[in-house]
XYZ file of C-alpha atoms in Angstrom:
657
model
C 106.242 160.976 78.868
C 106.074 159.184 75.548
C 104.646 159.888 72.135
C 103.671 157.411 69.441
C 103.396 158.948 65.990
C 102.858 157.190 62.677
C 103.915 159.250 59.662
C 102.075 157.279 56.983
C 99.025 159.010 55.556
C 96.082 156.818 56.539
C 92.557 157.521 55.371
C 89.875 156.091 57.639
C 86.550 154.865 56.354
C 84.725 156.534 59.270
C 85.088 157.214 62.994
C 84.151 153.633 63.897
C 87.057 152.212 61.894
C 89.367 154.885 63.266
C 88.385 153.952 66.825
C 89.047 150.278 66.233
C 92.488 150.966 64.796
C 93.288 153.324 67.657
C 92.230 150.703 70.207
C 94.794 148.280 68.789
C 97.550 150.758 69.598
C 96.190 151.171 73.154
C 95.902 147.450 73.997
C 98.438 147.770 76.852
C 95.678 149.564 78.789
C 93.162 146.735 78.301
C 91.538 144.984 81.271
C 92.755 147.451 83.877
C 90.470 148.616 86.670
C 91.991 152.083 86.820
C 91.329 153.122 83.190
C 88.520 155.440 82.077
C 87.999 156.605 78.478
C 86.687 160.126 77.883
C 85.482 161.159 74.446
C 85.450 164.798 73.354
C 81.960 165.484 71.969
C 80.735 165.179 69.493
C 83.069 163.662 66.921
C 85.391 162.092 69.478
C 82.658 159.994 71.081
C 82.238 157.384 68.269
C 86.024 156.921 68.287
C 86.141 156.705 72.093
C 83.263 154.211 72.096
C 85.316 151.712 70.091
C 88.370 152.310 72.285
C 86.418 151.792 75.508
C 84.767 148.653 74.192
C 88.074 147.117 73.105
C 89.801 147.986 76.396
C 86.808 146.896 78.522
C 86.870 150.321 80.169
C 84.071 152.714 81.179
C 83.183 155.483 78.722
C 82.145 159.038 79.477
C 82.422 162.448 77.848
C 84.669 165.364 78.664
C 83.220 168.615 77.446
C 85.408 171.042 75.544
C 84.339 173.806 73.160
C 86.519 175.401 70.530
C 86.649 179.200 70.447
C 86.459 179.957 66.750
C 87.869 183.022 64.984
C 84.945 185.290 63.958
C 84.091 184.617 60.333
C 86.450 181.623 60.259
C 84.988 179.454 63.007
C 86.865 176.344 61.830
C 90.066 178.114 62.978
C 90.501 177.932 66.760
C 91.806 180.856 68.752
C 91.434 178.796 71.906
C 89.101 176.496 73.847
C 87.143 176.222 77.079
C 86.599 173.064 79.110
C 84.447 171.744 81.922
C 85.270 173.628 85.086
C 85.729 176.947 83.297
C 89.325 176.371 82.153
C 90.223 178.518 79.150
C 93.172 178.090 76.780
C 93.910 180.744 74.119
C 96.414 181.173 71.295
C 97.766 184.590 72.192
C 99.963 184.792 69.111
C 96.987 184.208 66.812
C 94.818 186.651 68.744
C 97.482 189.359 68.507
C 98.098 188.774 64.806
C 94.374 189.021 64.007
C 93.900 191.917 66.445
C 90.894 190.272 68.125
C 89.695 192.412 71.007
C 89.231 191.087 74.566
C 85.549 191.991 74.339
C 85.140 189.801 71.261
C 86.887 186.903 72.977
C 84.627 187.254 76.027
C 81.528 187.230 73.820
C 82.721 184.109 71.996
C 83.590 182.398 75.310
C 80.197 183.246 76.835
C 78.384 181.778 73.817
C 80.442 178.601 73.878
C 80.012 178.263 77.638
C 76.259 178.250 77.179
C 76.643 175.480 74.596
C 78.963 173.617 76.956
C 76.319 173.742 79.685
C 73.611 172.643 77.237
C 75.663 169.643 76.178
C 76.502 168.757 79.759
C 72.787 168.545 80.528
C 72.036 166.751 77.260
C 74.723 164.091 77.637
C 74.907 163.622 81.373
C 71.563 164.705 82.800
C 71.688 164.111 86.544
C 74.670 161.757 86.384
C 77.727 163.125 88.214
C 80.993 163.346 86.274
C 83.330 160.382 86.780
C 85.824 160.455 89.643
C 89.222 160.700 87.942
C 91.383 160.804 91.064
C 94.169 158.250 90.869
C 92.952 156.839 87.552
C 94.454 156.533 84.085
C 92.412 158.853 81.860
C 92.451 158.297 78.085
C 91.241 161.406 76.246
C 90.011 160.616 72.734
C 89.050 162.850 69.791
C 88.582 162.143 66.085
C 91.577 164.290 65.162
C 93.719 167.296 66.079
C 94.324 170.245 63.812
C 95.364 173.012 66.228
C 95.160 170.893 69.390
C 93.547 173.675 71.409
C 90.525 171.611 72.491
C 92.663 168.664 73.551
C 95.108 170.971 75.302
C 92.246 172.488 77.296
C 90.835 169.052 78.117
C 94.169 167.661 79.305
C 94.801 170.680 81.516
C 91.297 170.521 82.971
C 91.566 166.781 83.682
C 94.771 167.411 85.640
C 92.707 169.326 88.186
C 91.096 166.024 89.248
C 94.499 164.537 90.143
C 94.546 161.485 87.829
C 97.450 159.069 88.020
C 98.073 159.338 84.275
C 96.694 161.302 81.314
C 96.792 159.705 77.862
C 95.883 161.581 74.668
C 94.823 159.299 71.811
C 93.648 160.302 68.318
C 93.510 158.646 64.887
C 95.031 161.612 63.054
C 96.832 164.807 64.025
C 99.124 167.526 62.835
C 102.626 166.233 63.728
C 103.650 169.446 65.513
C 100.473 169.381 67.607
C 101.010 165.751 68.509
C 104.558 166.517 69.595
C 103.529 169.594 71.602
C 100.979 167.628 73.646
C 103.851 165.804 75.349
C 104.125 168.854 77.588
C 100.788 168.124 79.247
C 100.070 164.400 78.699
C 101.945 161.373 80.046
C 101.384 159.427 76.846
C 100.395 160.677 73.381
C 99.214 158.275 70.669
C 98.642 159.645 67.147
C 98.002 156.907 64.575
C 98.618 159.125 61.591
C 100.498 162.435 61.371
C 100.357 163.399 57.673
C 102.227 166.346 56.140
C 100.777 168.619 54.957
C 97.924 168.105 57.399
C 95.198 170.357 55.888
C 92.137 169.388 58.034
C 90.855 166.470 60.127
C 88.008 165.704 57.694
C 90.461 165.226 54.840
C 91.550 161.943 56.371
C 88.077 160.368 56.582
C 85.961 159.021 53.726
C 82.871 159.693 55.854
C 83.232 162.689 58.165
C 79.569 163.518 58.564
C 78.618 165.422 61.686
C 77.834 163.434 64.836
C 74.528 164.407 66.425
C 73.596 164.710 70.090
C 71.282 161.727 69.681
C 74.154 159.601 68.394
C 76.350 160.668 71.309
C 73.652 159.748 73.829
C 72.959 156.432 72.104
C 76.641 155.472 72.301
C 76.910 156.551 75.939
C 73.796 154.552 76.810
C 75.133 151.509 74.978
C 78.471 151.741 76.758
C 77.030 152.504 80.176
C 77.641 149.647 82.535
C 74.914 148.746 84.952
C 75.886 149.696 88.469
C 77.260 146.761 90.401
C 74.619 145.950 92.956
C 75.953 144.722 96.253
C 73.912 141.682 97.068
C 72.319 141.288 100.466
C 74.970 140.236 102.931
C 74.569 138.642 106.331
C 76.073 140.289 109.394
C 76.614 139.180 112.967
C 76.068 141.984 115.451
C 78.811 142.192 118.085
C 77.368 142.783 121.540
C 80.408 142.337 123.736
C 79.487 138.729 124.496
C 81.821 135.758 124.829
C 80.562 134.137 121.624
C 80.840 137.264 119.429
C 83.669 135.850 117.362
C 82.550 132.236 117.133
C 82.132 132.447 113.310
C 85.690 133.754 112.979
C 87.054 131.008 115.221
C 85.206 128.419 113.155
C 86.816 129.778 109.988
C 90.231 129.722 111.701
C 90.126 126.021 112.642
C 91.906 124.986 109.452
C 94.046 128.129 109.118
C 97.761 128.225 109.819
C 97.851 132.007 109.530
C 95.218 134.454 110.749
C 96.050 137.937 109.485
C 94.152 140.647 111.377
C 94.351 144.167 110.017
C 93.423 147.663 111.107
C 92.107 150.635 109.143
C 94.357 153.012 111.102
C 97.447 152.803 113.281
C 95.715 154.681 116.080
C 92.233 153.329 116.837
C 91.529 151.851 120.287
C 88.785 149.470 119.149
C 90.902 147.950 116.360
C 93.669 147.100 118.830
C 91.258 145.906 121.532
C 89.171 143.610 119.331
C 92.266 142.250 117.607
C 93.768 141.412 120.990
C 90.572 139.686 122.149
C 90.400 137.588 118.976
C 94.075 136.662 119.366
C 93.572 135.530 122.965
C 90.874 133.116 121.806
C 93.038 131.832 118.941
C 95.839 131.118 121.421
C 93.755 129.577 124.202
C 91.209 127.670 122.100
C 93.116 126.748 118.936
C 96.747 126.612 119.987
C 98.250 129.433 117.955
C 101.919 129.714 118.881
C 103.113 133.133 117.663
C 101.997 136.730 117.336
C 103.876 138.468 114.496
C 103.377 142.215 114.178
C 104.199 145.167 111.919
C 107.126 146.176 114.131
C 110.902 146.028 114.023
C 112.452 142.648 114.784
C 114.848 143.637 117.639
C 112.295 145.899 119.411
C 109.642 143.188 119.335
C 112.137 140.504 120.349
C 112.621 142.210 123.711
C 108.868 141.809 124.235
C 109.192 138.187 123.105
C 111.810 137.568 125.793
C 109.582 139.196 128.424
C 106.458 137.175 127.629
C 108.549 133.980 127.761
C 110.242 135.061 131.045
C 113.617 135.141 129.292
C 114.845 138.591 130.396
C 114.843 140.839 133.450
C 112.106 143.283 132.414
C 109.712 143.772 135.299
C 106.622 144.975 133.428
C 105.010 145.227 129.982
C 105.853 148.947 129.941
C 109.535 148.146 130.429
C 109.434 145.356 127.849
C 107.982 147.811 125.305
C 110.560 150.504 126.024
C 112.676 149.790 122.910
C 109.848 151.166 120.762
C 111.332 154.660 120.612
C 111.176 155.293 116.860
C 108.258 157.295 115.434
C 105.421 156.379 115.757
C 106.005 155.018 119.246
C 102.262 154.944 120.034
C 101.771 152.151 117.516
C 103.103 149.668 120.068
C 103.585 151.733 123.217
C 99.891 152.071 123.976
C 97.590 150.852 126.721
C 95.972 148.024 124.730
C 99.272 146.482 123.626
C 100.656 146.789 127.165
C 97.608 144.947 128.520
C 97.949 142.225 125.873
C 101.671 141.762 126.597
C 100.836 141.404 130.287
C 98.150 138.829 129.486
C 100.548 136.866 127.259
C 103.150 136.727 130.032
C 100.535 135.421 132.470
C 99.325 132.848 129.943
C 102.854 131.541 129.324
C 103.696 131.474 133.041
C 100.668 129.239 133.647
C 101.667 126.629 131.042
C 102.977 123.257 132.226
C 106.735 122.997 132.612
C 108.424 122.339 129.279
C 105.418 123.374 127.186
C 106.321 125.667 124.229
C 105.477 129.286 125.011
C 103.729 131.712 122.713
C 106.113 134.293 121.253
C 105.816 137.901 120.097
C 107.810 138.831 116.977
C 108.383 141.778 114.642
C 108.261 141.576 110.860
C 109.409 145.037 109.764
C 112.801 146.296 108.573
C 113.370 149.872 109.725
C 115.859 148.975 112.513
C 119.009 149.020 110.357
C 121.493 150.235 112.981
C 119.890 148.491 115.959
C 120.025 145.182 114.089
C 123.713 145.760 113.293
C 124.390 146.163 117.025
C 122.491 142.960 117.833
C 124.449 140.915 115.278
C 127.806 142.131 116.605
C 126.772 141.615 120.252
C 125.764 138.023 119.537
C 129.000 137.253 117.722
C 131.046 138.805 120.551
C 129.711 136.011 122.750
C 129.951 133.013 120.404
C 132.849 133.859 118.034
C 134.989 136.973 118.704
C 136.815 136.550 115.384
C 133.527 136.617 113.491
C 132.498 139.656 115.561
C 135.642 141.500 114.443
C 134.877 140.738 110.798
C 131.275 141.852 111.289
C 132.453 145.188 112.696
C 134.725 145.664 109.696
C 131.906 144.956 107.247
C 129.301 147.031 109.043
C 131.759 149.946 109.399
C 130.591 150.851 105.908
C 127.392 152.169 107.496
C 129.258 154.358 110.021
C 129.776 157.156 107.488
C 126.098 158.141 107.585
C 125.722 159.273 111.217
C 123.399 156.366 112.078
C 120.739 157.923 109.868
C 119.098 155.552 107.362
C 117.575 158.486 105.480
C 121.014 160.003 105.058
C 122.301 156.620 103.860
C 119.487 156.524 101.321
C 120.210 160.020 100.044
C 123.995 159.738 99.929
C 124.012 156.407 98.107
C 121.425 157.561 95.581
C 122.490 161.140 94.943
C 125.672 161.880 96.871
C 128.023 159.486 95.135
C 128.621 157.281 98.196
C 129.182 153.589 97.627
C 126.379 151.396 98.979
C 127.039 148.767 101.633
C 125.148 146.012 99.832
C 128.060 143.575 99.436
C 129.098 143.905 103.075
C 125.564 143.337 104.382
C 125.034 140.244 102.240
C 128.482 138.852 103.106
C 127.705 139.140 106.810
C 124.436 137.265 106.414
C 126.269 134.482 104.578
C 128.916 134.248 107.306
C 126.308 133.838 110.026
C 125.237 130.590 108.386
C 128.843 129.394 108.558
C 129.260 130.522 112.184
C 126.316 128.362 113.246
C 127.977 125.263 111.825
C 131.369 126.111 113.391
C 129.925 126.809 116.857
C 127.920 123.596 116.745
C 131.066 121.729 115.681
C 133.094 123.104 118.580
C 130.498 122.832 121.324
C 128.250 120.099 120.028
C 125.219 122.380 120.229
C 124.029 125.917 119.521
C 121.292 127.986 121.138
C 118.924 127.871 118.180
C 116.660 130.669 119.428
C 119.509 133.108 119.992
C 121.157 132.247 116.698
C 117.869 132.621 114.853
C 117.414 136.055 116.460
C 120.873 137.103 115.258
C 120.413 135.655 111.795
C 117.125 137.513 111.362
C 118.867 140.732 112.349
C 121.521 140.104 109.706
C 118.823 139.393 107.115
C 117.078 142.595 108.180
C 120.288 144.615 107.657
C 120.663 143.244 104.128
C 117.026 143.902 103.236
C 116.911 147.302 104.961
C 119.996 148.375 103.032
C 118.216 147.537 99.769
C 115.021 149.189 100.977
C 116.632 152.491 101.944
C 118.386 152.716 98.579
C 114.951 152.774 96.916
C 112.975 155.154 99.163
C 113.703 158.234 97.058
C 112.614 156.577 93.813
C 108.945 156.526 94.765
C 106.508 154.119 93.165
C 106.065 150.530 94.215
C 109.701 149.408 94.526
C 110.364 150.309 98.165
C 106.890 149.195 99.296
C 107.361 145.819 97.587
C 110.784 145.319 99.160
C 109.360 146.025 102.599
C 106.376 143.663 102.318
C 108.510 140.973 100.699
C 110.854 141.228 103.688
C 107.896 140.823 106.064
C 106.781 137.710 104.149
C 110.322 136.280 104.254
C 110.555 136.932 107.977
C 107.199 135.265 108.599
C 108.252 132.215 106.575
C 111.584 131.980 108.407
C 109.842 132.328 111.766
C 107.379 129.567 110.982
C 110.160 127.263 109.793
C 112.053 127.941 113.038
C 108.987 127.284 115.196
C 108.276 124.028 113.356
C 111.273 122.539 115.180
C 109.145 122.526 118.321
C 106.861 119.609 119.202
C 103.652 121.555 118.421
C 102.461 122.834 115.023
C 103.478 126.421 114.245
C 100.482 128.748 113.774
C 100.714 132.526 113.674
C 98.433 135.503 114.230
C 99.682 138.499 112.238
C 98.901 142.102 113.184
C 99.415 144.859 110.614
C 97.561 147.567 108.742
C 94.797 146.615 106.298
C 97.008 147.904 103.489
C 99.588 145.215 104.306
C 97.225 142.339 105.094
C 94.356 142.743 102.619
C 95.242 141.080 99.315
C 96.735 143.867 97.160
C 95.505 142.215 93.973
C 91.966 143.298 94.904
C 92.886 147.000 95.078
C 93.776 149.763 92.656
C 97.123 149.959 94.467
C 97.816 146.400 93.377
C 96.824 147.285 89.839
C 99.548 149.951 89.955
C 102.188 147.316 90.733
C 102.259 147.053 94.515
C 102.123 143.698 96.276
C 101.722 143.112 99.982
C 102.073 140.604 102.796
C 98.503 139.313 102.558
C 98.889 138.600 98.850
C 102.240 136.857 99.365
C 100.911 134.650 102.181
C 97.962 133.620 99.998
C 100.249 132.879 97.051
C 102.866 130.961 99.045
C 100.472 129.086 101.336
C 97.181 128.449 99.516
C 94.216 127.563 101.746
C 96.233 128.265 104.909
C 95.558 131.968 105.649
C 92.447 133.731 106.941
C 92.433 137.476 106.182
C 90.431 139.777 108.476
C 89.979 143.519 107.926
C 88.554 146.408 109.962
C 86.539 149.464 108.920
C 85.061 152.467 110.732
C 82.722 155.282 109.741
C 83.752 158.123 112.083
C 85.233 158.927 115.481
C 88.703 159.902 116.674
C 92.173 158.565 115.943
C 95.705 158.942 117.285
C 97.874 160.198 114.449
C 100.388 162.873 113.515
C 99.914 165.708 111.058
C 103.379 165.162 109.552
C 106.040 162.478 109.658
C 107.897 162.613 112.955
C 105.288 164.867 114.539
C 103.726 164.429 117.984
C 100.800 162.121 118.625
C 97.523 164.012 118.287
C 93.961 162.964 119.035
C 92.237 163.898 115.785
C 88.655 163.685 114.593
C 87.949 161.249 111.772
C 85.659 162.598 109.076
C 82.517 160.707 108.247
C 83.267 158.238 105.459
C 82.834 159.372 101.870
C 79.750 158.532 99.860
C 80.177 155.425 97.744
C 82.664 153.873 100.181
C 82.491 150.516 101.912
C 82.422 152.391 105.204
C 79.328 154.325 104.184
C 77.639 151.128 102.975
C 78.261 149.489 106.369
C 77.114 152.607 108.226
C 73.766 152.338 106.439
C 73.107 149.028 108.225
C 72.674 151.093 111.431
C 74.369 148.390 113.510
C 77.099 149.825 115.709
C 79.451 146.812 115.520
C 79.258 143.746 113.310
C 81.180 140.937 111.623
C 80.511 140.125 107.956
C 81.585 137.373 105.583
C 82.911 139.263 102.581
C 81.780 136.559 100.159
C 78.273 137.972 100.500
C 79.390 141.358 99.202
C 79.766 140.189 95.600
C 83.199 139.555 94.084
C 82.949 142.252 91.364
C 81.765 144.942 93.794
C 84.311 147.765 93.863
C 84.094 150.742 96.216
C 86.279 153.270 97.956
C 88.021 152.108 101.119
C 89.684 154.328 103.738
C 93.194 153.815 105.077
C 94.669 156.005 107.824
C 98.275 155.278 108.715
C 100.352 157.166 111.267
C 99.551 160.469 109.536
C 96.010 161.749 109.098
C 95.256 164.698 106.812
C 91.492 165.225 106.726
C 91.930 168.322 104.561
C 92.975 166.009 101.688
C 90.814 163.069 102.748
C 89.988 161.618 99.318
C 93.465 161.902 97.882
C 95.401 160.941 101.008
C 93.300 158.189 102.534
C 91.096 156.408 99.980
C 91.587 153.803 97.285
C 89.257 151.495 95.370
C 89.014 147.878 96.494
C 87.004 144.711 95.959
C 86.451 143.795 99.581
C 85.260 140.261 98.796
C 88.647 139.467 97.265
C 90.702 141.588 99.642
C 89.564 139.944 102.907
C 87.734 136.820 104.045
C 85.991 138.608 106.920
C 85.518 142.238 107.861
C 84.691 143.814 111.211
C 82.887 147.139 111.053
C 82.962 149.366 114.131
C 80.869 152.390 113.247
C 82.161 154.928 115.761
C 85.644 154.505 117.175
C 88.034 156.261 119.553
C 91.726 157.119 119.585
C 94.241 154.686 121.050
C 95.845 155.984 124.265
C 99.652 156.221 124.076
C 101.703 155.289 127.122
C 103.344 158.729 126.806
C 100.634 161.368 126.473
C 101.368 164.574 124.583
C 99.612 167.863 125.237
C 98.144 167.650 121.715
C 96.675 164.239 122.508
C 95.252 165.208 125.891
C 93.649 168.372 124.521
C 92.364 166.650 121.411
C 90.845 168.303 118.377
C 87.865 170.303 119.547
C 84.687 169.855 117.502
C 83.998 173.578 117.247
C 87.423 174.191 115.685
C 87.175 171.244 113.335
C 85.914 172.349 109.905
C 84.194 169.050 109.164
C 82.561 168.484 112.565
C 79.051 168.880 111.188
């Protein structure tokens, strides 16, 4: 929390001037999609109007009423706010011996006025959704701070990301005390002695309801109308995805997302699109949101480079939660198809590979590096064991490594991990010098494992910090791995082109989402930035159905019901087309159009649907194409749990209406 206080005694010409000066101090919040300015009626609204206009932020009111001391109404004994929240100054009440009955009578009167103003200022308009947003609360001044205190506490109930209190003038003690409830407190002037708010304005005439409504009307932004957009109904025919294939002709990367990690139709349609990209356009790699060594076993199977006898066996290294992400019936079928496709290629033709981009496999990757070096350079293998022994103190538990290095005083293994990656470069040159050649595929596999160890070590040291740091490290690693893979594949006689499978949250450009505004980047953004005009980004949405997910991290796979999408979401908009399955060019949705978008990962918590699974996004900037599948079903894991087989029964599901 921070507080900005100016001690000089400023006198403002009027509330308009005060608002303009206050806006200058708040300029760091300008131009952000997540900011909303709330004025406290009536006097705070003219100030808030100038702030909102300068910051290019929406303006609304937050209703708070002071509870005045009988006979001295300018003195506040407390305040009430929208939602019924009440804050009282118990010390003042006790000293003046004000009875509970008197307080209740005052509160009832002010509540009636609160309701009158709510109808007068808002009419039928719903209050703004503050969840996940930065809320700037503005008043014309603070004497006791009771109204602002009540407002800040009430706003917290809507789970905003940040609460900012901003006023032109305030009692210095009040300004300081508000740190306990607000994330940021800005008081332009904190004169001593304070006396009263009106003493610091040349014109402090009362603001009327008409003036409040006029300012709100002037500030009100017209709703962004989503222009008519063309769709292509998907009927299960061979030419369903012709428009997508046409867009992919000039693409080097086709990134295909998913709105959950457990929806059968997302996996199935993504696999069908990928088959066409491979057979009709010569794509040479499938890179997925999976760990590098686990996926590399699948890569060896599809290229007939190991002894696995079936797709199920090739997928058996996917043991880590959530195993159903890759050990499911659709992926097994696709892996089998890819093996058959490669087997049918002419002798010597480059085969299509299957690769992982993620970085969770810290200890498995250590084993793979050492095993490789045991074969090509035993001396280097011994040194690798010595370096990686640093990780042995944590019981092969990356979470324990993260905790101990952050809070337990243990020394991190950063230097050792980086040194081993550097040595692998040298080993390649030495082996080539001795033997005249090196197995480039095997060495690349080992080098990627060493890079993964170095990046995973950095990632796990950040997981307890929260925020965007660990997420950004992970997606940056995936982008680095994709770049390294493409550079490696370019050594072959055919152009390297990759299909990428990952969640929408990784593949849709983060800059078009409120998550990106909060500082997160992702793989889709990085591919667009590093390779302009080369990627095609494809997203999925669904309105309702079932999904395979857990209730908590590490929990069993469950077949859970997906709630109908929230009002005002992209999913609801698509549902209104009444077309079960369709493909849409996002350019027709209007670049400024911003709506809620749902994201279900490996955990689904319908009881906290809005908070846990929705964020705002501009779909036209996030993806190039979107596939909407209105009603979807849960992916079937290769290992069925009793919770999955039973499923979530509609009659026991509180939202199954």
